[in-house]
mmCIF file of C-alpha atoms in Angstrom:
data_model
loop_
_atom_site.group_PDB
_atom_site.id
_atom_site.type_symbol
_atom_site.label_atom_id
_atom_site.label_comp_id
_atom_site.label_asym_id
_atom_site.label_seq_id
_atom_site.Cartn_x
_atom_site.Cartn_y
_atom_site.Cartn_z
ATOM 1 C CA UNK A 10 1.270 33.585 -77.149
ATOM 2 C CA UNK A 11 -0.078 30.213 -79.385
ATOM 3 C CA UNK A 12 -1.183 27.695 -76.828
ATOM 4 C CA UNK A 13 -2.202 24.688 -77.739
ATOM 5 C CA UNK A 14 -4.107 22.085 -75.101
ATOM 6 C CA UNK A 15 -3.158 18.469 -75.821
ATOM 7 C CA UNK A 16 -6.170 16.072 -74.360
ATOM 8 C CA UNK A 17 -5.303 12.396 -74.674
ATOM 9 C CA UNK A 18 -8.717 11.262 -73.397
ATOM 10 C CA UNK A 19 -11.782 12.123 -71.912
ATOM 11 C CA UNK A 20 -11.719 14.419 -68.774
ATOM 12 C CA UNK A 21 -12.645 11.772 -66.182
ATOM 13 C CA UNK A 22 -9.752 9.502 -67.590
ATOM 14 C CA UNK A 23 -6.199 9.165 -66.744
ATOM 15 C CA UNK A 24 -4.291 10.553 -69.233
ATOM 16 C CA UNK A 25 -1.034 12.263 -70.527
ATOM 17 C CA UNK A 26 -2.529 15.341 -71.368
ATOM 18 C CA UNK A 27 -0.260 18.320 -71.828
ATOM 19 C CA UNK A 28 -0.156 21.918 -73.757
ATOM 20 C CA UNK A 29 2.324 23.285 -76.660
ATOM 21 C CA UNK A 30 3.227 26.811 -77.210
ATOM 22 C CA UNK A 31 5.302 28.058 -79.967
ATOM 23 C CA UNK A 32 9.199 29.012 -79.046
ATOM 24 C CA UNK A 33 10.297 32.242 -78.396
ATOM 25 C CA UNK A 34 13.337 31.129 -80.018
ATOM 26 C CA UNK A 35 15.825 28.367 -81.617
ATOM 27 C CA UNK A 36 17.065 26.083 -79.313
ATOM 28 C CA UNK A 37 13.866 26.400 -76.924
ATOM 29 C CA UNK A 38 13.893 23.251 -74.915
ATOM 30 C CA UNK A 39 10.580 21.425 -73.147
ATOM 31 C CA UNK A 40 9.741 20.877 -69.564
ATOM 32 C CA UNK A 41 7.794 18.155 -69.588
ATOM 33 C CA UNK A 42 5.322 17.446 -66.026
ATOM 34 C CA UNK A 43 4.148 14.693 -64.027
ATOM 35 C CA UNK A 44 1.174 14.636 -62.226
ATOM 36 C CA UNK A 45 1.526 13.564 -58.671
ATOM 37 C CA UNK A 46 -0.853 13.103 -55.698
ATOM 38 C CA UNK A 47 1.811 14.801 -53.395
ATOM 39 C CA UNK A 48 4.646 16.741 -54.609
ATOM 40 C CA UNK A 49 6.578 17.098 -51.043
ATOM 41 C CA UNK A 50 6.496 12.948 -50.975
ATOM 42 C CA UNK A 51 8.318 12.812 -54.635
ATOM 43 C CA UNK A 52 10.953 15.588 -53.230
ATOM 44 C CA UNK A 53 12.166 13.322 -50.861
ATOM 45 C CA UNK A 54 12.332 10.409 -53.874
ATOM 46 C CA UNK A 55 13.621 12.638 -56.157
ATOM 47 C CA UNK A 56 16.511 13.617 -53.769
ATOM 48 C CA UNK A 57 17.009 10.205 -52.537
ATOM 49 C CA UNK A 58 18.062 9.567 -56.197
ATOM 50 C CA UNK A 59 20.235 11.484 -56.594
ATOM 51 C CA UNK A 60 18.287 14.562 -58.055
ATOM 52 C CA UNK A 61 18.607 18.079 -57.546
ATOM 53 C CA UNK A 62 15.316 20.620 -57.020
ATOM 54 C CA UNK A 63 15.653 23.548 -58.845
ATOM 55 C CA UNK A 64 12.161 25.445 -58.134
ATOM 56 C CA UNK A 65 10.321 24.416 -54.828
ATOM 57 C CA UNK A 66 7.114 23.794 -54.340
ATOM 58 C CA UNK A 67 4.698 26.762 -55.676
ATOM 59 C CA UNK A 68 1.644 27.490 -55.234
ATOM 60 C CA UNK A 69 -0.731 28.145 -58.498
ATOM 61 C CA UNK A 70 -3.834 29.625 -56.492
ATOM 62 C CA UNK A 71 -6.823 27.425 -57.096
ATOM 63 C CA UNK A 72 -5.302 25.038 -59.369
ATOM 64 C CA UNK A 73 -2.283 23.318 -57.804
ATOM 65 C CA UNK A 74 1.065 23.210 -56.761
ATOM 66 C CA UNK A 75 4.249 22.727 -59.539
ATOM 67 C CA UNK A 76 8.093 22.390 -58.862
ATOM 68 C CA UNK A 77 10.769 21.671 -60.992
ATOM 69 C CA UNK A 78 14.442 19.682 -60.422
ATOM 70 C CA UNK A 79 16.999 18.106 -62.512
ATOM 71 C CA UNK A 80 17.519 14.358 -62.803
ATOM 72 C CA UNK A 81 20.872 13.005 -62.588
ATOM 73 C CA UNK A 82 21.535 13.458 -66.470
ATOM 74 C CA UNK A 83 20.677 17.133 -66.199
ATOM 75 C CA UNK A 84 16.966 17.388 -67.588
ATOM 76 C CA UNK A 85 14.550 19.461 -66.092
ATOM 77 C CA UNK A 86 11.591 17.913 -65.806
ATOM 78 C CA UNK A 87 8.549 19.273 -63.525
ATOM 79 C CA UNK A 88 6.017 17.806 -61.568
ATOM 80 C CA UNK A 89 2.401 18.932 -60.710
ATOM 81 C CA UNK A 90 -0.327 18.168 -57.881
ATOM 82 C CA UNK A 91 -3.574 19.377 -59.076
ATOM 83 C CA UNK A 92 -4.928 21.173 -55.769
ATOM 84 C CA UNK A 93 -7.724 23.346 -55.607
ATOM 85 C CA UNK A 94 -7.246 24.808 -51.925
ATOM 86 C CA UNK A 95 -3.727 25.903 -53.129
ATOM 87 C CA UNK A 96 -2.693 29.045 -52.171
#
């Protein structure tokens, strides 16, 4: 697979810094991500407005946790809690 890493600043920074991969296929859509300091706190928010989860919490082991949910147009967007004890 082509993978490219997107870095928007330096690695101690705040950034939006994200990867690309070519599509398998025409009409390939994005997921974009959000980092988050707790994903179970934005599950609640993201519920509360009227959003749907789609993929719960998951572990990555040694990296993080992601999920994913629609908003209430339909997008799926993703969020991610960078975790190293996750497991």
């Amino acid at each position: 697979m082509e993978y490219w890493e997107i870095k928007t600043g330096e690695p101690n920074e705040l950034g939006i810094d994200g990867g690309l991969s070519k599509r398998d296929r025409i009409g390939q859509w994005i997921t974009p991500f959000i980092n988050v300091s707790s994903a179970d706190q934005y599950t609640s928010k993201i519920e509360a407005g009227g959003g749907r989860i789609i993929q719960p919490k998951t572990a990555i082991p040694g990296i993080g946790y992601t999920l994913l949910f629609k908003d209430t147009e339909s997008n799926t967007i993703g969020l991610f809690e960078e975790n190293k004890d996750a497991k």
